[in-house]
Amino acid sequence: MPTTTSFPTANDDPLGQADNWHADDGTTGRLRNTQAYIFSSFNSLSIPAGSTILGIEVLMEGYASTTSVTDDPLVFVSNDNGSSFSDGKDASTEPWSTDSSAHQVEIAGGAADTWGLSWTPSSAADIQVKFSIPTQATAIFLDYVQVRITYEAAVTTYPTDDDVIFKNGTLVLKSGTLEIK
């Protein structure tokens, strides 16, 4: 299935800690207990009109102050410009690295996980992602955040007759002769 991936270009962190999460450049920013950051403007997402959204993954590279970030959930997504958010998810790839020189990629969600929400190509392209550690005495230090959306493109059909069918780039000849010159 096709995918599209993007870094965010905006966040709501007034202190700028999360600004480092916008690019894979080796610099990290911190999120600790009682803090929450919302990321938006994933401008590089490209989903063809009419596509069906199959799944959403939030990728994050970094490390944590503990190998187990147990304050589930950690990551939430919104399909309505941040008016509401999904139930949260934790990274499925624990244990977290605790070595600041050995970042690893953690993933929340999946290629077949819509986070319990309904998505259109437009709402998926306008996704917002929230990170929150409400109570656990831990911190995560991330180099970057990315969203990867898996989708199924809309079926394209072309005018046909009973013997020749064009569908999604495939020619089906039911009867007759095909002459290629």
XYZ file of N, CA and C in Angstrom:
543
model
N 0.837 -1.181 0.000
C 0.000 0.000 0.000
C 0.885 1.249 0.000
N 0.435 2.295 -0.670
C 1.232 3.529 -0.679
C 1.193 4.233 0.677
N 2.260 4.979 0.955
C 2.356 5.768 2.181
C 2.831 7.176 1.845
N 2.611 8.076 2.772
C 3.145 9.439 2.698
C 3.634 9.793 4.090
N 4.772 10.473 4.176
C 5.417 10.765 5.456
C 5.814 12.231 5.514
N 5.694 12.829 6.712
C 6.059 14.234 6.853
C 6.505 14.558 8.273
N 7.408 15.519 8.379
C 7.747 16.151 9.647
C 6.739 17.277 9.889
N 6.503 17.670 11.147
C 5.652 18.833 11.407
C 6.439 20.114 11.153
N 5.740 21.210 10.963
C 6.409 22.505 10.841
C 5.939 23.478 11.914
N 5.022 23.044 12.783
C 4.531 23.924 13.852
C 4.226 23.106 15.102
N 4.316 23.791 16.259
C 3.907 23.184 17.530
C 3.465 24.290 18.474
N 2.864 23.898 19.576
C 2.335 24.880 20.530
C 3.201 25.040 21.775
N 4.469 24.654 21.722
C 5.363 24.734 22.881
C 5.883 26.164 23.035
N 5.429 26.888 24.065
C 5.858 28.279 24.215
C 7.332 28.428 24.605
N 7.956 27.369 25.134
C 9.358 27.435 25.540
C 10.323 27.027 24.438
N 9.800 26.461 23.359
C 10.643 26.083 22.231
C 11.345 24.744 22.364
N 11.078 23.970 23.432
C 11.703 22.652 23.582
C 11.365 21.741 22.409
N 10.139 21.823 21.937
C 9.683 20.923 20.877
C 10.086 21.380 19.480
N 10.654 22.580 19.356
C 11.080 23.047 18.039
C 12.137 22.125 17.440
N 12.914 21.466 18.289
C 13.941 20.543 17.811
C 13.348 19.275 17.230
N 12.082 19.026 17.418
C 11.436 17.796 16.962
C 10.986 17.878 15.501
N 11.280 18.953 14.820
C 10.781 19.172 13.458
C 11.683 18.612 12.369
N 12.878 18.141 12.720
C 13.814 17.658 11.696
C 14.732 16.592 12.271
N 15.172 15.712 11.418
C 16.116 14.658 11.790
C 17.523 15.252 11.704
N 17.911 15.999 12.760
C 19.192 16.690 12.736
C 20.086 16.368 13.937
N 19.660 15.423 14.782
C 20.481 15.014 15.917
C 20.285 15.817 17.191
N 19.597 16.959 17.106
C 19.349 17.740 18.319
C 18.029 17.301 18.941
N 17.975 17.303 20.259
C 16.772 16.832 20.933
C 16.120 17.947 21.738
N 14.851 17.747 21.994
C 14.082 18.601 22.886
C 13.395 17.701 23.889
N 13.044 18.253 25.048
C 12.537 17.440 26.152
C 11.041 17.651 26.377
N 10.385 16.538 26.724
C 9.010 16.554 27.224
C 9.045 15.798 28.543
N 8.563 16.412 29.607
C 8.577 15.747 30.904
C 7.179 15.731 31.494
N 7.067 15.098 32.672
C 5.748 14.936 33.268
C 5.055 16.290 33.453
N 3.772 16.258 33.286
C 2.811 17.378 33.330
C 2.874 18.271 32.093
N 3.708 17.969 31.125
C 3.771 18.771 29.909
C 3.029 18.080 28.771
N 2.597 18.882 27.795
C 1.969 18.372 26.578
C 2.345 19.298 25.427
N 2.633 18.718 24.268
C 2.923 19.480 23.049
C 1.998 18.995 21.948
N 1.513 19.925 21.149
C 0.691 19.578 19.988
C 1.436 20.013 18.729
N 1.590 19.065 17.797
C 2.269 19.319 16.531
C 1.258 19.364 15.404
N 1.496 20.274 14.453
C 0.585 20.432 13.319
C 1.389 20.815 12.081
N 0.678 21.061 11.020
C 1.283 21.487 9.751
C 2.298 20.475 9.231
N 1.812 19.265 9.015
C 2.621 18.223 8.379
C 2.484 18.444 6.864
N 3.194 19.460 6.364
C 2.974 19.986 5.016
C 3.347 19.057 3.881
N 4.161 18.052 4.126
C 4.604 17.183 3.034
C 3.703 15.972 2.818
N 2.592 15.876 3.550
C 1.677 14.747 3.346
C 0.948 14.927 2.024
N 0.930 13.889 1.222
C 0.282 13.935 -0.084
C -0.602 12.695 -0.235
N -1.907 12.915 -0.164
C -2.868 11.817 -0.237
C -3.845 12.127 -1.364
N -3.911 11.292 -2.393
C -4.806 11.562 -3.506
C -6.278 11.613 -3.069
N -7.022 12.521 -3.666
C -8.457 12.627 -3.390
C -9.129 11.288 -3.646
N -10.098 10.949 -2.803
C -10.836 9.705 -2.957
C -10.160 8.492 -2.335
N -8.958 8.673 -1.788
C -8.240 7.558 -1.167
C -8.900 7.163 0.147
N -8.670 5.936 0.550
C -9.131 5.433 1.842
C -7.930 5.364 2.777
N -8.061 5.989 3.946
C -6.978 5.971 4.932
C -7.032 4.636 5.662
N -5.921 3.904 5.628
C -5.845 2.580 6.246
C -5.181 2.604 7.616
N -4.224 3.509 7.811
C -3.524 3.536 9.083
C -2.635 4.748 9.230
N -2.335 5.066 10.503
C -1.502 6.210 10.833
C -0.470 5.778 11.855
N 0.791 6.105 11.564
C 1.886 5.827 12.476
C 2.538 7.150 12.866
N 2.872 7.266 14.135
C 3.658 8.396 14.619
C 5.027 7.844 14.971
N 6.035 8.300 14.245
C 7.410 7.859 14.462
C 8.137 8.925 15.269
N 8.920 8.500 16.231
C 9.673 9.439 17.054
C 11.039 8.837 17.345
N 12.085 9.626 17.127
C 13.430 9.135 17.394
C 14.016 9.885 18.575
N 14.560 9.135 19.518
C 15.191 9.768 20.668
C 15.485 8.777 21.760
N 15.376 9.248 22.991
C 15.643 8.416 24.157
C 14.795 8.927 25.314
N 14.792 8.196 26.412
C 13.994 8.581 27.576
C 14.840 8.443 28.837
N 14.319 8.996 29.920
C 15.035 8.901 31.190
C 14.857 7.539 31.845
N 13.968 6.708 31.278
C 13.744 5.355 31.775
C 13.426 4.457 30.586
N 13.710 3.170 30.675
C 13.471 2.268 29.546
C 11.990 2.020 29.305
N 11.153 2.271 30.295
C 9.721 2.045 30.152
C 8.963 3.333 30.440
N 8.376 3.902 29.398
C 7.543 5.083 29.573
C 6.146 4.552 29.843
N 5.840 4.362 31.116
C 4.625 3.651 31.512
C 3.414 4.542 31.696
N 3.571 5.825 31.485
C 2.440 6.722 31.673
C 1.580 6.700 30.412
N 1.061 5.504 30.123
C 0.222 5.367 28.934
C -1.013 6.220 29.103
N -1.512 6.766 28.092
C -0.915 6.827 26.753
C -0.018 8.048 26.607
N 0.813 8.020 25.614
C 1.780 9.079 25.367
C 1.407 9.922 24.144
N 0.858 9.296 23.091
C 0.621 9.964 21.812
C -0.872 9.910 21.471
N -1.393 11.039 20.981
C -2.794 11.169 20.583
C -2.831 11.835 19.205
N -3.853 11.560 18.398
C -4.000 12.226 17.103
C -5.385 12.848 16.991
N -5.478 13.891 16.157
C -6.749 14.585 15.941
C -7.038 14.672 14.452
N -8.295 14.425 14.104
C -8.743 14.555 12.715
C -9.651 15.772 12.532
N -9.735 16.637 13.571
C -10.633 17.799 13.492
C -9.949 19.079 13.971
N -8.722 19.273 13.526
C -7.941 20.479 13.845
C -7.734 20.690 15.336
N -7.653 19.626 16.098
C -7.353 19.730 17.516
C -8.543 19.974 18.417
N -9.761 19.932 17.868
C -10.948 20.091 18.724
C -11.097 18.908 19.670
N -10.716 17.733 19.196
C -10.731 16.535 20.032
C -9.577 15.640 19.578
N -9.206 14.712 20.452
C -8.106 13.806 20.140
C -8.549 12.367 20.363
N -7.886 11.457 19.688
C -8.140 10.024 19.819
C -7.785 9.556 21.221
N -8.144 8.315 21.508
C -7.564 7.660 22.666
C -6.065 7.576 22.378
N -5.289 7.625 23.403
C -3.850 7.656 23.224
C -3.226 6.287 23.048
N -1.991 6.320 22.575
C -1.209 5.107 22.385
C 0.198 5.346 22.911
N 0.818 4.269 23.338
C 2.212 4.331 23.733
C 3.041 3.785 22.579
N 4.329 4.029 22.629
C 5.222 3.477 21.617
C 5.212 1.962 21.725
N 5.057 1.310 20.603
C 4.965 -0.153 20.594
C 6.325 -0.827 20.545
N 7.386 -0.038 20.507
C 8.719 -0.613 20.311
C 9.580 -0.534 21.560
N 8.967 -0.424 22.749
C 9.768 -0.382 23.977
C 10.642 -1.623 24.078
N 11.753 -1.612 24.775
C 12.158 -0.592 25.734
C 12.808 0.621 25.052
N 12.644 1.770 25.676
C 13.257 3.003 25.193
C 14.756 2.969 25.472
N 15.503 3.601 24.609
C 16.923 3.805 24.876
C 17.031 4.847 25.993
N 18.009 4.689 26.861
C 18.285 5.706 27.880
C 19.640 6.368 27.622
N 20.218 6.087 26.469
C 21.538 6.590 26.101
C 21.379 7.781 25.156
N 21.804 8.950 25.586
C 21.635 10.153 24.759
C 22.442 10.099 23.469
N 23.393 9.187 23.379
C 24.172 9.065 22.145
C 23.684 7.911 21.274
N 22.642 7.215 21.707
C 22.114 6.069 20.948
C 20.601 6.194 20.824
N 20.179 7.126 20.004
C 18.745 7.315 19.777
C 18.168 6.100 19.072
N 16.891 5.830 19.312
C 16.204 4.776 18.566
C 14.833 5.279 18.175
N 14.268 4.658 17.161
C 12.954 5.041 16.661
C 11.877 4.261 17.411
N 10.928 4.977 17.958
C 9.752 4.409 18.605
C 8.564 4.691 17.684
N 7.578 3.795 17.669
C 6.418 3.958 16.783
C 5.142 3.765 17.578
N 4.204 4.676 17.392
C 2.858 4.534 17.950
C 1.898 4.421 16.776
N 0.916 3.544 16.887
C -0.023 3.319 15.791
C 0.512 2.266 14.845
N -0.063 2.216 13.643
C 0.374 1.219 12.680
C -0.227 1.449 11.309
N 0.255 0.681 10.342
C -0.187 0.811 8.954
C -1.654 0.435 8.772
N -2.238 -0.275 9.750
C -3.655 -0.651 9.683
C -4.411 -0.141 10.918
N -3.924 0.939 11.527
C -4.502 1.474 12.770
C -4.986 2.901 12.521
N -6.280 3.120 12.555
C -6.839 4.471 12.352
C -7.089 5.195 13.671
N -6.632 4.629 14.768
C -6.734 5.250 16.094
C -8.192 5.424 16.522
N -9.090 4.636 15.967
C -10.500 4.718 16.331
C -11.224 5.906 15.734
N -10.616 6.571 14.760
C -11.206 7.759 14.143
C -11.516 7.506 12.674
N -12.425 8.295 12.134
C -12.721 8.271 10.702
C -11.870 9.341 10.029
N -11.288 8.981 8.894
C -10.375 9.886 8.201
C -10.774 10.056 6.745
N -10.564 11.230 6.221
C -10.638 11.515 4.794
C -9.229 11.927 4.367
N -8.950 11.982 3.080
C -7.634 12.478 2.674
C -7.348 13.879 3.230
N -8.358 14.719 3.286
C -8.184 16.080 3.784
C -7.913 16.109 5.288
N -8.697 15.361 6.069
C -8.477 15.371 7.522
C -7.146 14.711 7.881
N -6.739 13.700 7.118
C -5.447 13.057 7.373
C -4.297 14.021 7.062
N -4.424 14.786 5.986
C -3.385 15.750 5.633
C -3.296 16.877 6.662
N -4.382 17.139 7.386
C -4.411 18.178 8.421
C -4.252 17.622 9.829
N -3.707 16.427 9.957
C -3.562 15.754 11.248
C -2.815 16.627 12.260
N -3.212 16.490 13.506
C -2.466 17.071 14.619
C -2.082 15.931 15.553
N -0.899 16.030 16.144
C -0.382 14.991 17.038
C -0.044 15.636 18.373
N -0.551 15.030 19.450
C -0.275 15.531 20.796
C 0.550 14.507 21.559
N 1.578 15.000 22.236
C 2.388 14.200 23.151
C 2.113 14.706 24.553
N 1.903 13.780 25.481
C 1.584 14.182 26.845
C 2.121 13.148 27.834
N 2.784 13.633 28.872
C 3.188 12.790 29.993
C 2.510 13.394 31.224
N 1.317 12.901 31.577
C 0.565 13.543 32.653
C 1.169 13.396 34.049
N 1.646 12.216 34.418
C 2.031 12.031 35.818
C 3.361 11.344 36.047
N 3.769 10.410 35.204
C 4.983 9.633 35.468
C 6.198 10.550 35.567
N 7.048 10.291 36.525
C 8.268 11.082 36.711
C 9.322 10.621 35.714
N 9.112 10.962 34.468
C 10.055 10.601 33.415
C 10.114 11.738 32.412
N 11.012 11.642 31.487
C 11.127 12.611 30.406
C 11.514 11.862 29.144
N 11.064 12.375 28.011
C 11.520 11.856 26.729
C 12.256 12.986 26.021
N 13.276 12.609 25.286
C 14.102 13.559 24.555
C 14.081 13.120 23.096
N 13.393 13.879 22.258
C 13.228 13.448 20.873
C 13.991 14.340 19.913
N 14.580 13.697 18.917
C 15.231 14.384 17.811
C 14.170 14.805 16.798
N 13.252 13.893 16.487
C 12.214 14.244 15.516
C 10.934 13.463 15.758
N 9.875 14.012 15.155
C 8.557 13.378 15.090
C 8.170 13.361 13.621
N 7.592 12.263 13.188
C 7.058 12.164 11.830
C 5.711 11.464 11.882
N 4.893 11.754 10.890
C 3.643 11.025 10.686
C 3.769 10.286 9.368
N 3.386 8.995 9.384
C 3.335 8.207 8.150
C 1.911 7.692 8.001
N 1.297 8.002 6.875
C -0.084 7.611 6.612
C -0.094 6.579 5.483
N -0.736 5.456 5.750
C -0.901 4.410 4.749
C -2.308 4.546 4.183
N -2.418 4.510 2.859
C -3.726 4.694 2.225
C -3.869 3.772 1.026
N -5.112 3.617 0.618
C -5.418 2.893 -0.612
C -6.007 3.901 -1.581
N -5.359 4.042 -2.724
C -5.815 5.013 -3.715
C -7.174 4.601 -4.265
N -7.943 5.604 -4.629
C -9.251 5.343 -5.215
C -9.092 4.578 -6.526
N -10.027 3.725 -6.810
C -10.016 2.953 -8.051
C -10.394 3.888 -9.193
N -9.563 3.890 -10.220
C -9.820 4.709 -11.397
C -10.304 3.808 -12.517
N -11.468 4.077 -13.021
C -11.974 3.312 -14.161
C -12.068 4.228 -15.372
N -11.978 3.639 -16.526
C -12.017 4.373 -17.777
C -13.152 3.820 -18.622
N -13.583 4.591 -19.620
C -14.663 4.084 -20.478
C -14.285 2.729 -21.077
N -15.229 1.830 -21.095
C -14.975 0.483 -21.601
C -16.128 0.056 -22.498
N -15.893 -1.037 -23.180
C -17.012 -1.705 -23.828
C -17.035 -3.115 -23.239
N -17.804 -3.999 -23.780
C -17.943 -5.327 -23.186
C -16.679 -6.170 -23.282
N -15.811 -5.883 -24.262
C -14.654 -6.730 -24.480
C -13.341 -6.149 -23.947
N -13.246 -4.832 -23.801
C -12.012 -4.186 -23.355
C -12.309 -3.381 -22.098
N -11.509 -3.631 -21.056
C -11.700 -2.929 -19.785
C -10.356 -2.346 -19.351
N -10.350 -1.059 -19.011
C -9.188 -0.397 -18.437
C -9.516 -0.081 -16.985
N -8.688 -0.569 -16.072
C -8.940 -0.329 -14.658
C -7.603 -0.227 -13.930
N -7.362 0.940 -13.299
C -6.121 1.178 -12.551
C -4.871 0.803 -13.333
N -4.833 1.213 -14.594
C -3.650 0.970 -15.401
C -3.532 -0.425 -15.971
N -4.543 -1.257 -15.789
C -4.517 -2.618 -16.316
C -5.513 -2.737 -17.457
N -5.077 -3.341 -18.536
C -5.938 -3.592 -19.685
C -6.386 -5.047 -19.629
N -7.681 -5.255 -19.659
C -8.242 -6.605 -19.690
C -8.965 -6.764 -21.019
N -8.541 -7.761 -21.783
C -9.183 -8.060 -23.059
C -9.977 -9.328 -22.885
N -11.309 -9.202 -22.861
C -12.178 -10.351 -22.597
C -12.305 -11.244 -23.825
N -12.319 -10.628 -24.989
C -12.365 -11.430 -26.218
C -11.853 -10.554 -27.347
N -11.499 -11.189 -28.450
C -11.015 -10.436 -29.594
C -9.495 -10.525 -29.713
N -8.941 -9.625 -30.478
C -7.509 -9.641 -30.786
C -6.907 -8.310 -30.380
N -5.746 -8.377 -29.783
C -5.019 -7.176 -29.412
C -3.861 -7.042 -30.385
N -3.811 -5.932 -31.093
C -2.738 -5.702 -32.039
C -1.864 -4.563 -31.516
N -0.586 -4.846 -31.337
C 0.361 -3.853 -30.845
C 1.291 -3.515 -31.993
N 1.376 -2.244 -32.296
C 2.236 -1.799 -33.420
C 3.387 -0.986 -32.909
